Coordinates of N, CA, C and O in Angstrom, one line a residue:
X1 N 181.2 307.7 128.8 CA 180.1 306.0 128.5 C 181.6 305.3 127.7 O 182.0 305.9 126.8
X2 N 182.2 304.1 128.2 CA 183.1 303.2 126.9 C 182.5 302.2 126.8 O 182.2 301.4 127.7
X3 N 183.3 301.1 126.4 CA 182.9 300.1 126.1 C 183.9 299.3 125.3 O 184.9 299.3 124.5
X4 N 183.9 297.7 126.2 CA 184.9 297.2 126.2 C 184.0 295.9 126.5 O 183.7 295.6 126.8
X5 N 185.2 294.5 125.8 CA 184.2 293.3 126.1 C 185.0 293.1 127.7 O 185.9 293.7 128.0
X6 N 184.5 292.0 128.3 CA 184.4 291.3 129.2 C 185.4 291.4 129.2 O 186.5 290.7 130.3
X7 N 185.9 289.7 128.6 CA 187.6 288.8 128.5 C 188.4 290.6 129.0 O 190.1 290.8 129.3
X8 N 188.1 291.6 127.5 CA 189.6 293.1 127.7 C 190.2 293.6 129.0 O 190.4 294.2 129.4
X9 N 188.6 293.9 129.7 CA 188.3 294.3 131.0 C 188.8 293.4 132.5 O 189.5 294.6 133.4
X10 N 188.5 292.4 131.4 CA 189.7 291.0 132.8 C 191.2 291.2 132.7 O 192.1 291.9 133.6
X11 N 191.6 291.8 131.8 CA 193.4 292.0 131.0 C 192.9 292.9 131.4 O 194.5 293.5 132.0
X12 N 191.9 294.3 131.2 CA 192.8 295.6 132.7 C 192.8 295.5 133.4 O 194.0 296.3 134.4
X13 N 192.2 294.8 134.4 CA 192.5 294.0 135.5 C 193.6 293.9 135.7 O 194.3 294.3 137.0
X14 N 194.1 292.6 135.3 CA 195.7 291.6 135.4 C 196.4 293.2 135.9 O 197.3 293.4 135.9
X15 N 196.3 294.0 133.9 CA 197.9 294.7 134.6 C 198.0 295.7 135.8 O 198.9 296.0 136.1
X16 N 196.4 296.1 135.8 CA 196.8 297.0 137.1 C 197.6 296.5 138.7 O 197.7 296.4 139.1
X17 N 196.8 294.6 138.3 CA 197.1 294.0 139.3 C 198.9 294.0 139.3 O 199.6 294.6 140.1
X18 N 199.4 293.7 138.0 CA 200.6 293.9 138.1 C 201.7 294.8 138.3 O 202.6 294.2 138.4
X19 N 201.1 295.9 138.8 CA 201.2 296.8 139.4 C 201.5 297.2 140.0 O 203.1 298.2 140.6
X20 N 201.3 296.3 140.8 CA 201.2 296.7 142.6 C 202.4 296.0 143.0 O 203.1 295.3 142.3
X21 N 203.8 296.9 143.6 CA 204.9 296.1 144.1 C 204.9 294.8 144.4 O 204.5 294.4 145.8
X22 N 205.7 293.7 144.4 CA 205.9 293.0 144.2 C 206.5 292.8 146.3 O 205.6 292.3 146.8
X23 N 207.0 293.5 146.8 CA 207.3 293.4 148.3 C 205.7 293.6 148.9 O 205.4 293.0 150.2
X24 N 204.8 294.3 148.7 CA 203.3 294.5 148.4 C 202.5 292.9 148.3 O 202.1 292.9 148.7
X25 N 202.3 292.6 147.2 CA 201.7 291.1 146.7 C 202.4 290.2 147.2 O 201.3 288.9 147.7
X26 N 203.4 290.0 148.2 CA 203.8 288.8 148.9 C 203.3 288.9 149.7 O 203.6 287.9 151.0
X27 N 202.9 289.9 150.7 CA 202.4 290.0 151.9 C 200.8 290.6 152.1 O 199.9 290.1 152.9
X28 N 200.0 290.2 150.8 CA 198.3 289.8 150.8 C 199.0 288.2 151.2 O 199.8 287.6 150.6
X29 N 197.8 288.3 152.1 CA 197.3 286.7 151.8 C 195.9 286.0 152.3 O 194.9 286.5 152.6
X30 N 194.9 285.3 151.7 CA 194.0 285.2 151.4 C 192.7 285.6 151.3 O 192.5 286.1 151.5
X31 N 193.8 286.8 149.5 CA 192.1 287.0 149.0 C 192.5 287.1 147.7 O 193.3 286.6 147.5
X32 N 191.2 287.3 147.5 CA 190.6 287.0 145.8 C 190.0 287.9 144.7 O 189.7 289.0 145.4
X33 N 190.2 289.0 144.1 CA 189.7 289.6 142.7 C 189.6 289.0 141.9 O 189.8 287.9 140.5
X34 N 188.7 289.2 142.1 CA 187.5 289.2 140.8 C 186.2 290.6 140.5 O 186.3 290.9 140.9
X35 N 186.4 290.1 138.7 CA 185.1 290.8 137.9 C 184.2 290.5 138.4 O 183.8 289.8 138.0
X36 N 183.0 291.7 138.6 CA 182.1 290.8 138.5 C 181.4 292.5 138.3 O 181.0 293.6 137.7
X37 N 180.4 291.6 137.2 CA 179.6 292.1 136.0 C 178.5 293.5 136.8 O 178.3 295.1 136.4
X38 N 178.2 293.7 137.8 CA 177.3 294.8 138.4 C 177.7 295.1 140.0 O 177.9 293.8 140.3
X39 N 177.6 296.2 140.4 CA 177.4 296.5 141.5 C 176.9 296.5 142.5 O 174.9 296.7 141.8
X40 N 176.4 296.6 143.6 CA 175.0 296.4 143.8 C 174.4 297.5 144.4 O 173.2 297.2 145.0
X41 N 175.4 298.4 144.6 CA 174.4 299.8 144.2 C 175.5 301.2 143.0 O 176.4 300.8 142.7
X42 N 174.5 301.9 142.9 CA 175.0 303.0 141.5 C 176.2 303.0 142.4 O 176.2 303.9 143.4
X43 N 177.3 302.9 141.3 CA 178.7 304.5 141.4 C 179.5 303.6 141.9 O 180.6 304.3 142.0
X44 N 179.2 302.4 142.5 CA 180.3 301.3 143.3 C 181.3 300.8 141.9 O 180.8 300.3 141.2
X45 N 182.4 301.6 142.3 CA 183.2 300.4 141.5 C 184.3 299.4 141.7 O 184.2 298.7 141.2
X46 N 184.2 299.5 143.3 CA 184.7 298.5 143.9 C 184.1 298.3 145.1 O 183.4 298.8 146.1
X47 N 184.9 297.3 145.7 CA 184.4 296.7 146.7 C 185.3 296.0 147.0 O 185.4 294.5 147.3
X48 N 185.9 295.8 149.4 CA 186.5 294.5 149.5 C 185.4 294.1 150.6 O 185.4 295.2 151.5
X49 N 185.5 292.9 150.5 CA 185.2 292.1 151.9 C 185.6 291.2 152.2 O 186.5 290.1 151.8
X50 N 186.1 291.3 153.9 CA 186.7 290.4 155.1 C 187.5 290.7 155.5 O 187.0 291.6 157.0
X51 N 188.6 290.4 156.1 CA 189.0 290.9 157.6 C 190.7 291.0 157.4 O 190.9 290.2 156.4
X52 N 190.8 292.4 157.2 CA 191.9 292.6 156.7 C 193.1 292.5 158.3 O 192.8 292.2 158.7
X53 N 194.0 292.6 157.2 CA 195.4 292.6 157.9 C 196.1 292.3 159.6 O 196.6 291.9 159.5
X54 N 195.0 293.9 159.2 CA 195.6 294.5 160.5 C 195.0 294.4 161.7 O 195.5 294.7 163.0
X55 N 193.6 293.3 161.8 CA 192.6 292.8 162.8 C 192.8 290.8 162.7 O 192.6 290.3 163.6
X56 N 193.4 290.8 162.2 CA 194.1 289.1 161.9 C 194.4 288.8 163.1 O 195.4 289.6 163.7
X57 N 194.6 287.4 163.9 CA 195.4 287.7 165.0 C 195.0 285.7 165.3 O 194.8 284.8 163.2
X58 N 195.7 284.8 166.2 CA 195.3 283.8 166.0 C 194.3 283.1 165.8 O 194.5 281.9 165.1
X59 N 192.9 283.4 166.0 CA 191.7 283.1 165.4 C 191.6 282.5 163.7 O 190.4 282.3 163.4
X60 N 192.2 283.8 162.6 CA 191.6 283.7 161.9 C 193.1 282.4 161.2 O 194.0 282.2 161.2
X61 N 192.2 281.6 160.9 CA 192.4 280.3 160.2 C 191.4 279.6 160.3 O 189.9 279.2 160.1
X62 N 191.3 278.8 158.8 CA 190.3 278.0 157.8 C 188.7 279.0 157.6 O 188.4 278.6 157.0
X63 N 189.8 279.9 157.4 CA 188.5 280.9 156.6 C 188.4 280.9 155.5 O 189.9 281.1 154.5
X64 N 187.5 281.5 154.6 CA 186.9 282.4 152.5 C 188.2 283.1 153.1 O 188.3 283.8 153.1
X65 N 188.8 283.3 151.5 CA 189.3 284.4 151.0 C 188.9 285.5 151.0 O 187.8 285.3 151.0
X66 N 189.3 286.6 151.6 CA 188.9 288.2 151.4 C 188.3 287.7 150.0 O 189.0 287.4 149.1
X67 N 188.2 289.1 149.6 CA 187.6 289.1 148.1 C 187.9 290.4 147.8 O 187.1 291.0 148.4
X68 N 187.9 290.8 147.0 CA 188.2 292.2 146.1 C 186.9 292.4 144.9 O 187.4 291.3 144.1
X69 N 186.0 292.6 144.8 CA 185.5 292.3 143.7 C 185.6 294.5 142.9 O 184.8 295.0 143.6
X70 N 185.8 294.4 141.4 CA 185.9 295.7 141.1 C 184.2 295.2 139.8 O 184.4 294.2 139.3
X71 N 183.9 296.2 139.2 CA 182.6 296.2 139.1 C 183.1 296.8 137.9 O 182.3 297.5 137.1
X72 N 182.5 296.1 136.5 CA 182.3 296.3 135.6 C 181.7 297.1 134.5 O 182.1 298.1 134.1
X73 N 180.0 297.0 135.2 CA 179.1 298.1 134.2 C 179.7 299.3 135.2 O 180.1 300.1 133.6
X74 N 179.6 298.8 136.7 CA 180.3 300.7 137.0 C 181.3 301.2 136.2 O 181.4 302.5 135.8
X75 N 182.3 300.5 136.5 CA 183.7 301.3 135.3 C 183.0 301.9 133.8 O 183.5 302.9 133.6
X76 N 182.2 301.1 133.4 CA 182.7 301.2 132.1 C 181.0 302.9 132.0 O 181.6 303.1 130.5
X77 N 180.5 302.8 132.4 CA 179.2 303.3 132.5 C 180.1 304.6 133.1 O 180.2 306.3 132.6
X78 N 181.7 304.7 134.1 CA 181.7 306.3 134.7 C 182.6 307.0 133.3 O 183.4 308.2 134.2
X79 N 183.5 305.4 133.2 CA 184.5 306.6 131.8 C 184.2 307.1 130.8 O 183.4 306.0 130.5
X80 N 184.9 308.2 130.3 CA 184.6 308.8 129.3 C 185.4 307.7 128.0 O 185.4 306.9 126.4
X81 N 186.4 307.7 128.1 CA 187.1 306.7 127.0 C 188.2 305.2 127.6 O 188.0 305.3 128.9
X82 N 189.5 305.1 126.3 CA 190.1 303.8 127.2 C 190.8 304.8 128.3 O 191.1 303.5 129.3
X83 N 191.8 305.1 127.6 CA 192.8 305.7 129.0 C 191.9 305.9 130.7 O 192.8 305.7 130.7
X84 N 190.9 306.6 130.5 CA 189.8 306.9 131.9 C 190.0 305.9 131.8 O 190.3 305.3 133.7
X85 N 189.7 304.8 131.2 CA 188.7 302.9 132.4 C 190.4 302.5 133.0 O 190.3 301.9 133.6
X86 N 191.8 302.8 132.2 CA 193.0 301.9 132.4 C 192.8 302.3 133.4 O 193.5 301.6 135.0
X87 N 192.7 304.3 133.6 CA 193.3 304.9 135.1 C 192.6 304.5 136.2 O 192.7 304.1 137.2
X88 N 191.2 304.3 136.2 CA 190.0 304.2 137.5 C 190.1 303.4 137.4 O 190.2 302.2 138.9
X89 N 190.9 301.6 137.1 CA 190.8 300.6 137.0 C 192.5 300.1 138.6 O 192.0 300.1 138.9
X90 N 192.8 301.1 137.4 CA 194.0 301.2 138.8 C 194.1 301.9 139.8 O 194.0 301.1 141.1
X91 N 193.7 302.9 140.1 CA 193.0 303.5 141.1 C 191.4 302.7 141.4 O 192.0 302.3 143.0
X92 N 191.1 302.3 142.0 CA 190.2 301.1 142.5 C 190.6 300.1 143.3 O 190.4 299.8 143.8
X93 N 191.4 299.2 141.4 CA 192.0 298.1 142.3 C 193.0 298.3 143.8 O 193.9 297.7 144.9
X94 N 194.0 299.8 143.4 CA 194.4 300.2 144.6 C 194.2 300.5 145.1 O 194.5 299.6 147.2
X95 N 193.1 300.7 145.4 CA 192.3 301.3 146.3 C 191.3 300.3 147.4 O 191.2 299.7 149.2
X96 N 191.4 299.3 146.5 CA 190.6 298.1 147.5 C 191.2 297.2 148.5 O 191.8 297.2 149.2
X97 N 192.8 297.1 147.8 CA 193.9 296.1 147.8 C 194.5 297.1 148.9 O 195.2 296.6 150.4
X98 N 194.2 298.5 149.1 CA 194.7 299.0 150.8 C 193.7 298.5 151.4 O 194.6 298.3 153.5
X99 N 192.6 298.2 151.8 CA 191.3 297.5 152.7 C 191.8 296.3 152.6 O 191.8 296.5 154.5
X100 N 192.5 295.0 152.2 CA 192.8 294.3 152.3 C 194.3 294.9 153.2 O 194.2 293.8 154.4
X101 N 194.7 295.7 153.3 CA 196.2 296.1 154.4 C 195.7 297.3 155.2 O 196.2 297.5 156.1
X102 N 194.4 296.7 155.5 CA 193.8 298.2 157.3 C 193.4 299.5 156.9 O 193.5 299.6 157.9
X103 N 193.6 299.7 155.9 CA 194.2 300.7 155.4 C 192.7 301.9 154.4 O 192.3 301.4 154.1
X104 N 191.9 302.5 155.8 CA 190.4 303.1 156.0 C 190.4 303.9 154.8 O 191.3 304.7 154.1
X105 N 189.1 304.4 154.4 CA 188.6 305.8 152.9 C 189.3 306.8 154.1 O 189.3 307.5 152.9
X106 N 188.7 307.4 155.3 CA 189.2 308.7 155.7 C 191.1 308.8 155.3 O 191.7 309.3 154.5
X107 N 192.1 307.3 155.4 CA 193.5 307.8 155.7 C 193.4 307.8 154.5 O 194.6 308.7 153.2
X108 N 192.4 306.8 153.5 CA 193.1 307.1 151.7 C 192.1 308.3 151.0 O 193.9 308.8 150.4
X109 N 192.2 308.8 151.3 CA 191.6 310.5 151.0 C 192.8 311.4 151.8 O 192.5 312.1 150.6
X110 N 193.3 311.3 152.6 CA 193.9 311.8 153.1 C 195.4 311.8 152.3 O 196.4 312.8 151.9
X111 N 195.5 310.6 151.9 CA 196.9 310.1 151.0 C 196.6 310.0 149.4 O 197.3 310.3 148.4
X112 N 195.1 311.3 148.8 CA 195.0 311.6 147.6 C 194.7 310.5 147.1 O 194.2 310.5 145.4
X113 N 194.0 308.8 147.8 CA 193.7 308.6 146.9 C 191.6 308.3 147.0 O 190.8 307.7 146.7

C-alpha cells in the first residue's frame, strides 16, 4: 500500500493523460476523466461509462459526456510504492481511454494491456 494526497494522486492522473498522443486526444469526443475516491466494487481501478466512439451514430447528440473514473483508494491499496502507483495509473488511463475508442477487454488483453 502506498499513500499520497488526493491532490498528488490527481496530478499523477494528469501526468498519465499527458502521455496520450495528441493525435488520439484530438479524436476523443464528449468524455470527461475524473478521480473518484472509492470504487463501486473491490479491485476495480477504473471504469468507462458511456457510448464508445465506434457505436455513435446520427442519433448521438445532446447527451451527457462519457465518464472515465479512476479510483484512488483502490490504486493506493493495490500499489506497493510511488513508481508502481504511477505505472498503474498510466495503465488504467490507457485502458479506459481504449474503451472510449471501442476496444474491449478481450482485445486489450491480446495487445498486452
